Tab-separated table of N, CA, C and O in Angstrom:
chain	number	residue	atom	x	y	z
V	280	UNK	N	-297.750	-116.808	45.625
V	280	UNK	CA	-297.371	-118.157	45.957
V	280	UNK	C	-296.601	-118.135	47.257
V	280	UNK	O	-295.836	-117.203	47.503
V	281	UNK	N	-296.743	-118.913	47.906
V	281	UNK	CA	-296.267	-119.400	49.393
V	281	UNK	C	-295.708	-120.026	49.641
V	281	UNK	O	-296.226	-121.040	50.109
V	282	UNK	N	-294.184	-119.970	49.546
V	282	UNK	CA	-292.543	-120.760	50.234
V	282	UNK	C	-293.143	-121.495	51.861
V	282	UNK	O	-293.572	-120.800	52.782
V	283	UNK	N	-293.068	-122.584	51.888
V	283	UNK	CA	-293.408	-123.415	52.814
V	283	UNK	C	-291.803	-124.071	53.152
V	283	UNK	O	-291.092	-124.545	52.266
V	284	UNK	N	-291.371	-123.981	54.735
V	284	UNK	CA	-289.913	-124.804	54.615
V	284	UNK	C	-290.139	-125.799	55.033
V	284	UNK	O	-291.260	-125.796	55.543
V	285	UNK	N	-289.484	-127.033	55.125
V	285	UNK	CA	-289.927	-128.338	55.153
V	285	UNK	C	-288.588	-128.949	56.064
V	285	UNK	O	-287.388	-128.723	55.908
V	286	UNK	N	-289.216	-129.720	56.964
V	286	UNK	CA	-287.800	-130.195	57.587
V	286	UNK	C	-287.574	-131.144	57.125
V	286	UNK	O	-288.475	-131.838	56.653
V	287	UNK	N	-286.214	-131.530	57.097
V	287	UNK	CA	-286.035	-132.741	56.620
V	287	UNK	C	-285.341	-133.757	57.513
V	287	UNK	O	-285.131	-133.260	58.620
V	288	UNK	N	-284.978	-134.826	57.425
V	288	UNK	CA	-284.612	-135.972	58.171
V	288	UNK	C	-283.203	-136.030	58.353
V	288	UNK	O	-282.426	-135.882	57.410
V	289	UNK	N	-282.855	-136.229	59.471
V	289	UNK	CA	-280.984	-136.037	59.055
V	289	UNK	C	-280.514	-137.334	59.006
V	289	UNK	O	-280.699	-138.263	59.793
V	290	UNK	N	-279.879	-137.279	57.975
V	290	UNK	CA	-278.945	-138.538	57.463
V	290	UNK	C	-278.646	-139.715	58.493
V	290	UNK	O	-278.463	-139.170	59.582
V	291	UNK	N	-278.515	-141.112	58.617
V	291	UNK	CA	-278.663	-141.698	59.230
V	291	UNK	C	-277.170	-142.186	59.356
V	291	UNK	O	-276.488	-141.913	58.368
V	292	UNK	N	-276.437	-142.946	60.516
V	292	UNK	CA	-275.332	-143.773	60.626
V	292	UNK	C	-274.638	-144.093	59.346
V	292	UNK	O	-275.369	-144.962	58.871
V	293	UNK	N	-273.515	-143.876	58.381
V	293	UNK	CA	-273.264	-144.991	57.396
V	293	UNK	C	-272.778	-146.361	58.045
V	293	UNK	O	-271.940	-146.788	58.840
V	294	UNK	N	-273.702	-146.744	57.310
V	294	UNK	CA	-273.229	-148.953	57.945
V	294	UNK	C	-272.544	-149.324	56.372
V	294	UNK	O	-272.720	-148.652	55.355
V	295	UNK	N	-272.001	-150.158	56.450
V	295	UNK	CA	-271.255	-150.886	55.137
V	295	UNK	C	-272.541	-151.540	54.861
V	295	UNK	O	-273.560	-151.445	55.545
V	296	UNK	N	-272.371	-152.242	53.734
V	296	UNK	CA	-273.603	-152.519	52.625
V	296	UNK	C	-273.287	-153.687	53.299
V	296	UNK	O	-272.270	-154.139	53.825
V	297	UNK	N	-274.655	-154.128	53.110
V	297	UNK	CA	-274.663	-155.831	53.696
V	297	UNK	C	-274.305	-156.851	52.110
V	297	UNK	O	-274.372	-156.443	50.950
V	298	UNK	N	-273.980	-158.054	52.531
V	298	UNK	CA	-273.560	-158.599	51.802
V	298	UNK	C	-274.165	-159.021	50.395
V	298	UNK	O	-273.599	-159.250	49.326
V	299	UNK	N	-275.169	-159.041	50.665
V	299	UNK	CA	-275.846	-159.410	49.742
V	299	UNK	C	-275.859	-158.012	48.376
V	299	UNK	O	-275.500	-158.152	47.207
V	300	UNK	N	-276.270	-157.031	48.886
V	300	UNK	CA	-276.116	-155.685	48.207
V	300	UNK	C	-274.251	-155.432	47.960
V	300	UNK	O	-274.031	-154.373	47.373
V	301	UNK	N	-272.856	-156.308	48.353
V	301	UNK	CA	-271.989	-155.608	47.944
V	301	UNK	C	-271.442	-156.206	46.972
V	301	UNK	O	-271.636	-157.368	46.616
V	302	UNK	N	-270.778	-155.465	46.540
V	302	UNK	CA	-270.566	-156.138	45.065
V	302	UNK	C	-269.373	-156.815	44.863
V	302	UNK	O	-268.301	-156.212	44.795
V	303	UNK	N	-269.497	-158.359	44.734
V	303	UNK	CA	-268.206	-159.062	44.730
V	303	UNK	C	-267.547	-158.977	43.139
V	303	UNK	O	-268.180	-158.625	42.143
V	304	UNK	N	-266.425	-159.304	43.167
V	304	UNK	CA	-265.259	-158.971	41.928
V	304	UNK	C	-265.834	-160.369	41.015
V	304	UNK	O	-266.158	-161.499	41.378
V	305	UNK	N	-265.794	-159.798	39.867
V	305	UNK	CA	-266.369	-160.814	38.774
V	305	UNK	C	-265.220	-161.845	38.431
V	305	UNK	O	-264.064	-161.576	38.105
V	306	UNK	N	-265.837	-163.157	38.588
V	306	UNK	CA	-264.799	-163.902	38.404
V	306	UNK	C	-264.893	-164.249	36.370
V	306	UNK	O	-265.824	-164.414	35.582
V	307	UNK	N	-263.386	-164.217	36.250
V	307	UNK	CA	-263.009	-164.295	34.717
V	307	UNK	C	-263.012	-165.899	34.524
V	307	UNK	O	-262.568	-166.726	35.320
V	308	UNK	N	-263.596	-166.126	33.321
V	308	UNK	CA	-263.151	-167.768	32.397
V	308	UNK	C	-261.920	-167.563	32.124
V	308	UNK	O	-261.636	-166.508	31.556
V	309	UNK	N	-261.054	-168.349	32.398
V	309	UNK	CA	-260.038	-169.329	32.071
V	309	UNK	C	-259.628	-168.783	30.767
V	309	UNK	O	-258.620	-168.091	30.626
V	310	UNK	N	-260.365	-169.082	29.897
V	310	UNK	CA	-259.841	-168.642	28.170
V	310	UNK	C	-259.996	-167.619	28.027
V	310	UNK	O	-259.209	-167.152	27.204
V	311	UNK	N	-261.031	-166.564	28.651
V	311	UNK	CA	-261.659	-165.557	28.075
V	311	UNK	C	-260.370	-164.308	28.156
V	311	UNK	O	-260.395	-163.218	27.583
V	312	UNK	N	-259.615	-164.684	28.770
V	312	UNK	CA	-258.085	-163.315	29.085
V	312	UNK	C	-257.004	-164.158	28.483
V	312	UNK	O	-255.946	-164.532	28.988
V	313	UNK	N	-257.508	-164.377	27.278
V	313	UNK	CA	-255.847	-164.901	26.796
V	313	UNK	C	-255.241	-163.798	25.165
V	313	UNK	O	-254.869	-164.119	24.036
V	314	UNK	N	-255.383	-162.778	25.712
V	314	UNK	CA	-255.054	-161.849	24.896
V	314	UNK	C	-253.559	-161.270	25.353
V	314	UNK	O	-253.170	-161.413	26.512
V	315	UNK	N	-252.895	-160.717	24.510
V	315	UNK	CA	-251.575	-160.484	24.512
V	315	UNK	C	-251.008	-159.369	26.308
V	315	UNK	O	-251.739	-158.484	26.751
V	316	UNK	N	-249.644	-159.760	26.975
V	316	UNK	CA	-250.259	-159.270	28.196
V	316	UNK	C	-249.537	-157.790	27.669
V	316	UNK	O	-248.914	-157.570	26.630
V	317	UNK	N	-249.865	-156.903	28.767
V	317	UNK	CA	-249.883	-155.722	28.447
V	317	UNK	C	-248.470	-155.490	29.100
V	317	UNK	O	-248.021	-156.077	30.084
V	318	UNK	N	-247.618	-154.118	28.044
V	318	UNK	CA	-245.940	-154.040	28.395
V	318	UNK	C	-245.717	-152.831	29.457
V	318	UNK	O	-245.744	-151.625	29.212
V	319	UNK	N	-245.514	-153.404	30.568
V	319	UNK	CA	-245.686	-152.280	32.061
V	319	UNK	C	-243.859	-151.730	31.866
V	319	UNK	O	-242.886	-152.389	31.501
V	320	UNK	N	-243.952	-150.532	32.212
V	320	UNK	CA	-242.172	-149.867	31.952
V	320	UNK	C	-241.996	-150.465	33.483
V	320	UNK	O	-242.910	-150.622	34.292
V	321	UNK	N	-240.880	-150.698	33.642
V	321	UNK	CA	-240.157	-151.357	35.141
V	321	UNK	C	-240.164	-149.918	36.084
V	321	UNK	O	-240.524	-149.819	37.258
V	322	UNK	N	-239.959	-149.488	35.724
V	322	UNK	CA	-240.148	-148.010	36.827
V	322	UNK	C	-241.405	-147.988	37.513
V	322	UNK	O	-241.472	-147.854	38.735
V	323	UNK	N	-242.408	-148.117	36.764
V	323	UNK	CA	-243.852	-147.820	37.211
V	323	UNK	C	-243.813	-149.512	37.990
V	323	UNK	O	-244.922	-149.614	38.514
V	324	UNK	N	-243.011	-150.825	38.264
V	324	UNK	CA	-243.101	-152.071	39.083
V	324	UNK	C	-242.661	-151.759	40.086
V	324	UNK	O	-241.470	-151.450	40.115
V	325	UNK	N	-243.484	-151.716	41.345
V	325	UNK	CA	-242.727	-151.381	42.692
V	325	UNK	C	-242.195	-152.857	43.119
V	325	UNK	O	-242.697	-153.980	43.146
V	326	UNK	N	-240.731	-152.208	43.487
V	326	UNK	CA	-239.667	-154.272	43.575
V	326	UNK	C	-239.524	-153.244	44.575
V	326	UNK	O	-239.594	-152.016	44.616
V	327	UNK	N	-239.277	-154.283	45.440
V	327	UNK	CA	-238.629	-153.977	46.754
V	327	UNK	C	-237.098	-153.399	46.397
V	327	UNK	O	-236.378	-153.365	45.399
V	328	UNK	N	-237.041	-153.078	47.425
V	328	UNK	CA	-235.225	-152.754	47.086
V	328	UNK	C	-234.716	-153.258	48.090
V	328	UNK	O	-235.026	-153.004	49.254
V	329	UNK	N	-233.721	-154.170	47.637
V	329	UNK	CA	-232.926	-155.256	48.938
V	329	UNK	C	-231.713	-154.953	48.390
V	329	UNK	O	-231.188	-154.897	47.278
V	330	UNK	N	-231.414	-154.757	49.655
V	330	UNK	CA	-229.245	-154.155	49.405
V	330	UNK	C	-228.658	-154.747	50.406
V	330	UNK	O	-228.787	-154.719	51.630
V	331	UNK	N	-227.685	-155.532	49.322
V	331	UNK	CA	-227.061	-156.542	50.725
V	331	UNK	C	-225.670	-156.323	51.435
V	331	UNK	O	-224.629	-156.019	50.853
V	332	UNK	N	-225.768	-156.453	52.295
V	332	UNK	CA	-225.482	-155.694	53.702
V	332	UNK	C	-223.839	-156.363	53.777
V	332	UNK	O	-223.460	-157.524	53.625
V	333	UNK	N	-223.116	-155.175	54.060
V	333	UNK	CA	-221.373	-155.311	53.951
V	333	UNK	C	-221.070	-156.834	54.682
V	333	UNK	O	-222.003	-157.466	55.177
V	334	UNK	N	-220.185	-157.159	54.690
V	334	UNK	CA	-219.516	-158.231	55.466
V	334	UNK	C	-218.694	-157.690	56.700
V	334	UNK	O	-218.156	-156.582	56.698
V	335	UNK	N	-218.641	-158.754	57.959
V	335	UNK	CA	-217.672	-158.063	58.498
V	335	UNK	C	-216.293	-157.759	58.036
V	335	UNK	O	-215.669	-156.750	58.361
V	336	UNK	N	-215.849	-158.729	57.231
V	336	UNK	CA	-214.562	-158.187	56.948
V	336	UNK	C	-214.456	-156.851	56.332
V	336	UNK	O	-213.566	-156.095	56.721
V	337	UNK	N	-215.365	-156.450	55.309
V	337	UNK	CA	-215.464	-155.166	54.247
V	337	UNK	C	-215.692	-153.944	55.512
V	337	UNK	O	-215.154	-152.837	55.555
V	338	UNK	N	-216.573	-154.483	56.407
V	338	UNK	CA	-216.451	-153.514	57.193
V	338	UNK	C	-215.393	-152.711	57.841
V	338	UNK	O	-215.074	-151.525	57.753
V	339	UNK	N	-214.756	-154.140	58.808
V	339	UNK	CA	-213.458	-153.827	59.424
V	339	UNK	C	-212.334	-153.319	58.402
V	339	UNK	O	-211.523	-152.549	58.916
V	340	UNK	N	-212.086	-153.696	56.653
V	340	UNK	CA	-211.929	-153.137	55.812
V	340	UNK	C	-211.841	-151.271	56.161
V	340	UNK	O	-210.945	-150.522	56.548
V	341	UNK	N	-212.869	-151.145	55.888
V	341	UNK	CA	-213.357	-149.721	55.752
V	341	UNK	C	-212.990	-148.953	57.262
V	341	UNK	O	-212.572	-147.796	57.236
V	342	UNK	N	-213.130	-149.497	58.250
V	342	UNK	CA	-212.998	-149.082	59.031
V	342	UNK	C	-211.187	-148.377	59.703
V	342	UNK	O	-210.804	-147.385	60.323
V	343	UNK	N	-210.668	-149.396	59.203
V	343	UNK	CA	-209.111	-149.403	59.182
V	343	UNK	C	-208.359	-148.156	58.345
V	343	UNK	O	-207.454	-147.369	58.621
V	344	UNK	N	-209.268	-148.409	57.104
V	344	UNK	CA	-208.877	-147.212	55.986
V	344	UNK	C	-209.473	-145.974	56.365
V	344	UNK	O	-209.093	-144.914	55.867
V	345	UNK	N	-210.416	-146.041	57.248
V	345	UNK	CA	-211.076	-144.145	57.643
V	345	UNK	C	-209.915	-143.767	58.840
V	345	UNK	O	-209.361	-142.682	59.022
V	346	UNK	N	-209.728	-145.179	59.668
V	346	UNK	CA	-208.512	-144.706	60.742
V	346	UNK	C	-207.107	-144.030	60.085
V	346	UNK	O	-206.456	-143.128	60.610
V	347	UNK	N	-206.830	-144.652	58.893
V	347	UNK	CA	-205.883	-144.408	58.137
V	347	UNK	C	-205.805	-143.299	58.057
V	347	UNK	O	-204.999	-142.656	58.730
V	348	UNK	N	-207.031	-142.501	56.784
V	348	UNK	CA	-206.872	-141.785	56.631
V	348	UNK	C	-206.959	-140.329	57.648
V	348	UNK	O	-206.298	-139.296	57.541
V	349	UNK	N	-207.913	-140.646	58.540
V	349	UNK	CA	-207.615	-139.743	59.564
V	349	UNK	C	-206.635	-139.455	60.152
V	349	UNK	O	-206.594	-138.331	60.654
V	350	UNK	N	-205.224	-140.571	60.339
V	350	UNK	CA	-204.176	-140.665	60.642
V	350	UNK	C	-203.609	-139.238	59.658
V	350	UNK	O	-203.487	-138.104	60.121
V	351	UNK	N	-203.362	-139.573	58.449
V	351	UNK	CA	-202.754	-138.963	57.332
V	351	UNK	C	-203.446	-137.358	58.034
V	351	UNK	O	-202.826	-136.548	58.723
V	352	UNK	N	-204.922	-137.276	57.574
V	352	UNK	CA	-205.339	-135.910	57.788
V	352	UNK	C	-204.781	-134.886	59.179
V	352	UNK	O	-204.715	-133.658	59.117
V	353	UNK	N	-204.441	-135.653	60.308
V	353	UNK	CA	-204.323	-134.829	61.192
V	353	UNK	C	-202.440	-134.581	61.187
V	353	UNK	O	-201.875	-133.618	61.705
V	354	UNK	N	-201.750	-135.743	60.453
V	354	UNK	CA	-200.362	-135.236	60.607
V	354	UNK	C	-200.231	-134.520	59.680
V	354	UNK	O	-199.372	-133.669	59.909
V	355	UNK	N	-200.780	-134.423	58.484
V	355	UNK	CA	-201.092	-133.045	57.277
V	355	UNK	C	-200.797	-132.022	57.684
V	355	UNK	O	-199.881	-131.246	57.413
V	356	UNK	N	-201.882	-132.001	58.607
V	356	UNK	CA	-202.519	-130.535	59.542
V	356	UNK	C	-201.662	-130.171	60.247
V	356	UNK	O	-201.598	-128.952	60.087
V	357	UNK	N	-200.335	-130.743	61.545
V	357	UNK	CA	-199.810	-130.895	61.797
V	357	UNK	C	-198.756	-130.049	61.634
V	357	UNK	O	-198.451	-129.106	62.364
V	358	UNK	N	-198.068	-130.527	60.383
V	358	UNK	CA	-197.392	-129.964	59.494
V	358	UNK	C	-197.212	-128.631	59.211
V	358	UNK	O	-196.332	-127.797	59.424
V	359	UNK	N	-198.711	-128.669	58.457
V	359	UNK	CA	-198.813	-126.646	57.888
V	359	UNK	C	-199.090	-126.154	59.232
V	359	UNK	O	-198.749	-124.977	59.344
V	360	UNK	N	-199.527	-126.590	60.150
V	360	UNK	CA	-199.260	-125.762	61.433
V	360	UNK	C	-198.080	-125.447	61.681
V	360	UNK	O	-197.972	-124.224	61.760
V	361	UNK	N	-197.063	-126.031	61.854
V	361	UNK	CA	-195.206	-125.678	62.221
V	361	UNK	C	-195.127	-125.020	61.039
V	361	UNK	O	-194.447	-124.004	60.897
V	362	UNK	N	-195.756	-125.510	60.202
V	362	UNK	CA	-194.446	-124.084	58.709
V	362	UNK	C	-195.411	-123.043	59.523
V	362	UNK	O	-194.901	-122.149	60.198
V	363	UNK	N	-196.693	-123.184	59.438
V	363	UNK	CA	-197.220	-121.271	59.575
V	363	UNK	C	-196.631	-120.843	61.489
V	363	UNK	O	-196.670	-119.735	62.024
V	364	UNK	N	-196.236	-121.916	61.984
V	364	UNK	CA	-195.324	-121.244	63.277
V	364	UNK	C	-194.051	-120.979	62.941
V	364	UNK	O	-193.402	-120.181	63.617
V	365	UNK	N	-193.667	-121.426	62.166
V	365	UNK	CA	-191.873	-121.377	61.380
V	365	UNK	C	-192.074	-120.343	60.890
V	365	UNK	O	-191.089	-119.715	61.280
V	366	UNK	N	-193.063	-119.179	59.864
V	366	UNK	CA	-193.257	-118.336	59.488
V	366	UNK	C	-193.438	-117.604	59.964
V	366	UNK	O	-192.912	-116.552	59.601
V	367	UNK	N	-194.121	-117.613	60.870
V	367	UNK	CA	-194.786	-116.365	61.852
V	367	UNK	C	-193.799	-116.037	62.914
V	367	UNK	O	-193.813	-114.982	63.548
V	368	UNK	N	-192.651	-117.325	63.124
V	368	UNK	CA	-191.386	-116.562	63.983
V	368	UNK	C	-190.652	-116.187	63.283
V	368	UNK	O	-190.050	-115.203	63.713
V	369	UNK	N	-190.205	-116.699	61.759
V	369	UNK	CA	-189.257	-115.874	60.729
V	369	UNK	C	-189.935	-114.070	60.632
V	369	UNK	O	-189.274	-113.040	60.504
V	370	UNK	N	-191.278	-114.205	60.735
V	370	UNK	CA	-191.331	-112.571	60.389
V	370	UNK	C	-191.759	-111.762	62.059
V	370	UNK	O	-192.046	-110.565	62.038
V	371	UNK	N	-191.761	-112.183	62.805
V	371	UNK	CA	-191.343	-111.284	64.307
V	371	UNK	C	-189.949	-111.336	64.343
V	371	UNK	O	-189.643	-110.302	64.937
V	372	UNK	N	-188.975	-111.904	64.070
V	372	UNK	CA	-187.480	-112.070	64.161
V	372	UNK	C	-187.653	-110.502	63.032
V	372	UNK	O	-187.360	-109.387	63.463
V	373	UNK	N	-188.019	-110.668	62.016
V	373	UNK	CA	-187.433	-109.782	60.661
V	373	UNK	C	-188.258	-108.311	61.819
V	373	UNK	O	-187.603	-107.291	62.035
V	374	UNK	N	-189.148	-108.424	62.187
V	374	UNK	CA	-189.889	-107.689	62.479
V	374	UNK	C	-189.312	-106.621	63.790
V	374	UNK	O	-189.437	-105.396	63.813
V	375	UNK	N	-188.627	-107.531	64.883
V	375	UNK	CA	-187.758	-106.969	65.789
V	375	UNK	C	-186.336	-106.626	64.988
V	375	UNK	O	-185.449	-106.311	65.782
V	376	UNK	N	-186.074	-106.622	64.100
V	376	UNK	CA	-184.831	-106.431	63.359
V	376	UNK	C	-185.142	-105.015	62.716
V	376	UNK	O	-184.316	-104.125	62.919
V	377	UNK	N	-186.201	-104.751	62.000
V	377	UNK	CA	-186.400	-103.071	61.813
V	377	UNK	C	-186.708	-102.301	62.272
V	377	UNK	O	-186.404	-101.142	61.988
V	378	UNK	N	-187.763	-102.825	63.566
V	378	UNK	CA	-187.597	-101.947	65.280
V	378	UNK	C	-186.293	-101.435	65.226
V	378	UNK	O	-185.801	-100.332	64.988
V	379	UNK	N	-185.782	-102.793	65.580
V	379	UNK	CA	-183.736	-102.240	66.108
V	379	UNK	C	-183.323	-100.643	65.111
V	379	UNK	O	-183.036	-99.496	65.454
V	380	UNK	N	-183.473	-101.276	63.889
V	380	UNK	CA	-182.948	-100.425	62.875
V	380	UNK	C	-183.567	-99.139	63.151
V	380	UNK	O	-182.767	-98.233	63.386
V	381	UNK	N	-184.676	-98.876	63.175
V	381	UNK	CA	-185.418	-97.399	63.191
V	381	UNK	C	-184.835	-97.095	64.372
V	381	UNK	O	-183.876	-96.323	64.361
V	382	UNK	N	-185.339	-97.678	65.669
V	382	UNK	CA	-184.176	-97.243	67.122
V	382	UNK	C	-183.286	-96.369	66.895
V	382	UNK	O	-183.346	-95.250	67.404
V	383	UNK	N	-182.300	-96.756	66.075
V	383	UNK	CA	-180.735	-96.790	65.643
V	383	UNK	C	-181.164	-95.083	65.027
V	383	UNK	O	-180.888	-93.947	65.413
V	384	UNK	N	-182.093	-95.748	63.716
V	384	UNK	CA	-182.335	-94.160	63.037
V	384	UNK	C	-182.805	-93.052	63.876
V	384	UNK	O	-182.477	-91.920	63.520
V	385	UNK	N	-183.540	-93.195	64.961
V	385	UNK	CA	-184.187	-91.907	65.357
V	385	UNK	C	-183.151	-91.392	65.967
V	385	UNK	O	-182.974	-90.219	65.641
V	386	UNK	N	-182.215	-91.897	66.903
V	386	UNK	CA	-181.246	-91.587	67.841
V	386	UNK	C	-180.467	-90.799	66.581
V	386	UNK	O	-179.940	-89.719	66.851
V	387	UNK	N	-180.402	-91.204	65.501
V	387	UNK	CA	-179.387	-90.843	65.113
V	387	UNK	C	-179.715	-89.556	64.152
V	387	UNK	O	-178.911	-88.714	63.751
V	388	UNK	N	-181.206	-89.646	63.880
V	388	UNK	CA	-182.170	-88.255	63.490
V	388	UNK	C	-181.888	-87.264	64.400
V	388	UNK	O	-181.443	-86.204	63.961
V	389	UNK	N	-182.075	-87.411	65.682
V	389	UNK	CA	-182.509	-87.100	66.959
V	389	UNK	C	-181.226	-85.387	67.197
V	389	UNK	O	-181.394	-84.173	67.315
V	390	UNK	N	-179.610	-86.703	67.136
V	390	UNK	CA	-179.006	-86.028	67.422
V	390	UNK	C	-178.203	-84.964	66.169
V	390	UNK	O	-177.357	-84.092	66.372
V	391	UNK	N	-178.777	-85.376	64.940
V	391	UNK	CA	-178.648	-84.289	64.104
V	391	UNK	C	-179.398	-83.219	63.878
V	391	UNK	O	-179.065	-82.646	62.841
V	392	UNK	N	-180.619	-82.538	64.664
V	392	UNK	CA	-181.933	-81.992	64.699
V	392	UNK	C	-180.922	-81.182	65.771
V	392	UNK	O	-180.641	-80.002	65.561
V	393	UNK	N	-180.559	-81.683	66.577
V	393	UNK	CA	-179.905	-81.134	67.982
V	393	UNK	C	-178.952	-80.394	67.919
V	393	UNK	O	-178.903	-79.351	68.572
V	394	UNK	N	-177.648	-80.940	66.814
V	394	UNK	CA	-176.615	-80.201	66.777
V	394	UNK	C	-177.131	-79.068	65.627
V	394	UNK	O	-177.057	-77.897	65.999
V	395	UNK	N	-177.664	-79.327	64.220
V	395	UNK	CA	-178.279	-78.487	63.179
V	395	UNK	C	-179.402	-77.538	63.253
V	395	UNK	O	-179.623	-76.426	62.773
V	396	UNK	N	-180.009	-78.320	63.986
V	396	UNK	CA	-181.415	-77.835	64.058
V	396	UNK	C	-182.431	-77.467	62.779
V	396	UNK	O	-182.223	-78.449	62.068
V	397	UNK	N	-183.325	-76.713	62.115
V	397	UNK	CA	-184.000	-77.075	61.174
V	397	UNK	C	-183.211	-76.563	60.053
V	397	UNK	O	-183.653	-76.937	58.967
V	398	UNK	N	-181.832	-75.572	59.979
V	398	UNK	CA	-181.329	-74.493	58.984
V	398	UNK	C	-180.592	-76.152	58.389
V	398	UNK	O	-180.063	-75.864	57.316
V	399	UNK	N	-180.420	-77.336	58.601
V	399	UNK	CA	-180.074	-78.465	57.634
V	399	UNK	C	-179.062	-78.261	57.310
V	399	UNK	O	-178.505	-79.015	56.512
């Protein structure tokens, strides 16, 4: 048997169906849909979502109170900055104070090594 290939025609433009061939939506009787309506969950209802929009006063409101509080936040800050500078000069003060002291000690190591030497 003998496979013969065959050309075929290539597909033509798609055009939309003319009118007559498309199929219009069936119109319903009046009575014929008076059956109980069906219970849709509100989640699955797309509602717009409308959110209504501050006032100026609520604004200027809000606005006053972020100045506020920014006020508060930076003299906060302020604050624990001088204690941790109040701290950090309380312990270089303590800090040049046991310099001094060791000073004091080596001189005073120094010259007992000198007169004794290691016999102690």
């Amino acid at each position: 048997m003998e496979i013969v290939a065959v050309k075929s025609k290539p597909p033509g433009p798609i055009l939309p169906p003319k009118e007559s061939e498309a199929q219009l939506p069936e119109e319903k009787e009046p009575g014929a849909d008076e059956q109980e309506p069906e219970l849709v969950d509100e989640r699955q209802v797309n509602k717009p979502r409308t959110r209504k929009l501050p006032s100026a006063e609520e604004l200027l409101a809000r606005y006053t109170r972020k100045c506020q509080k920014d006020a508060e936040g930076s003299a906060r800050r302020r604050e624990v900055k001088a204690r941790q500078w109040e701290r950090m000069v309380k312990e270089l003060d303590d800090k040049d104070a046991q310099l001094k002291t060791a000073k004091q000690l080596t001189a005073a190591v120094e010259q007992y090594y000198e007169r004794h030497g290691l016999d102690g």
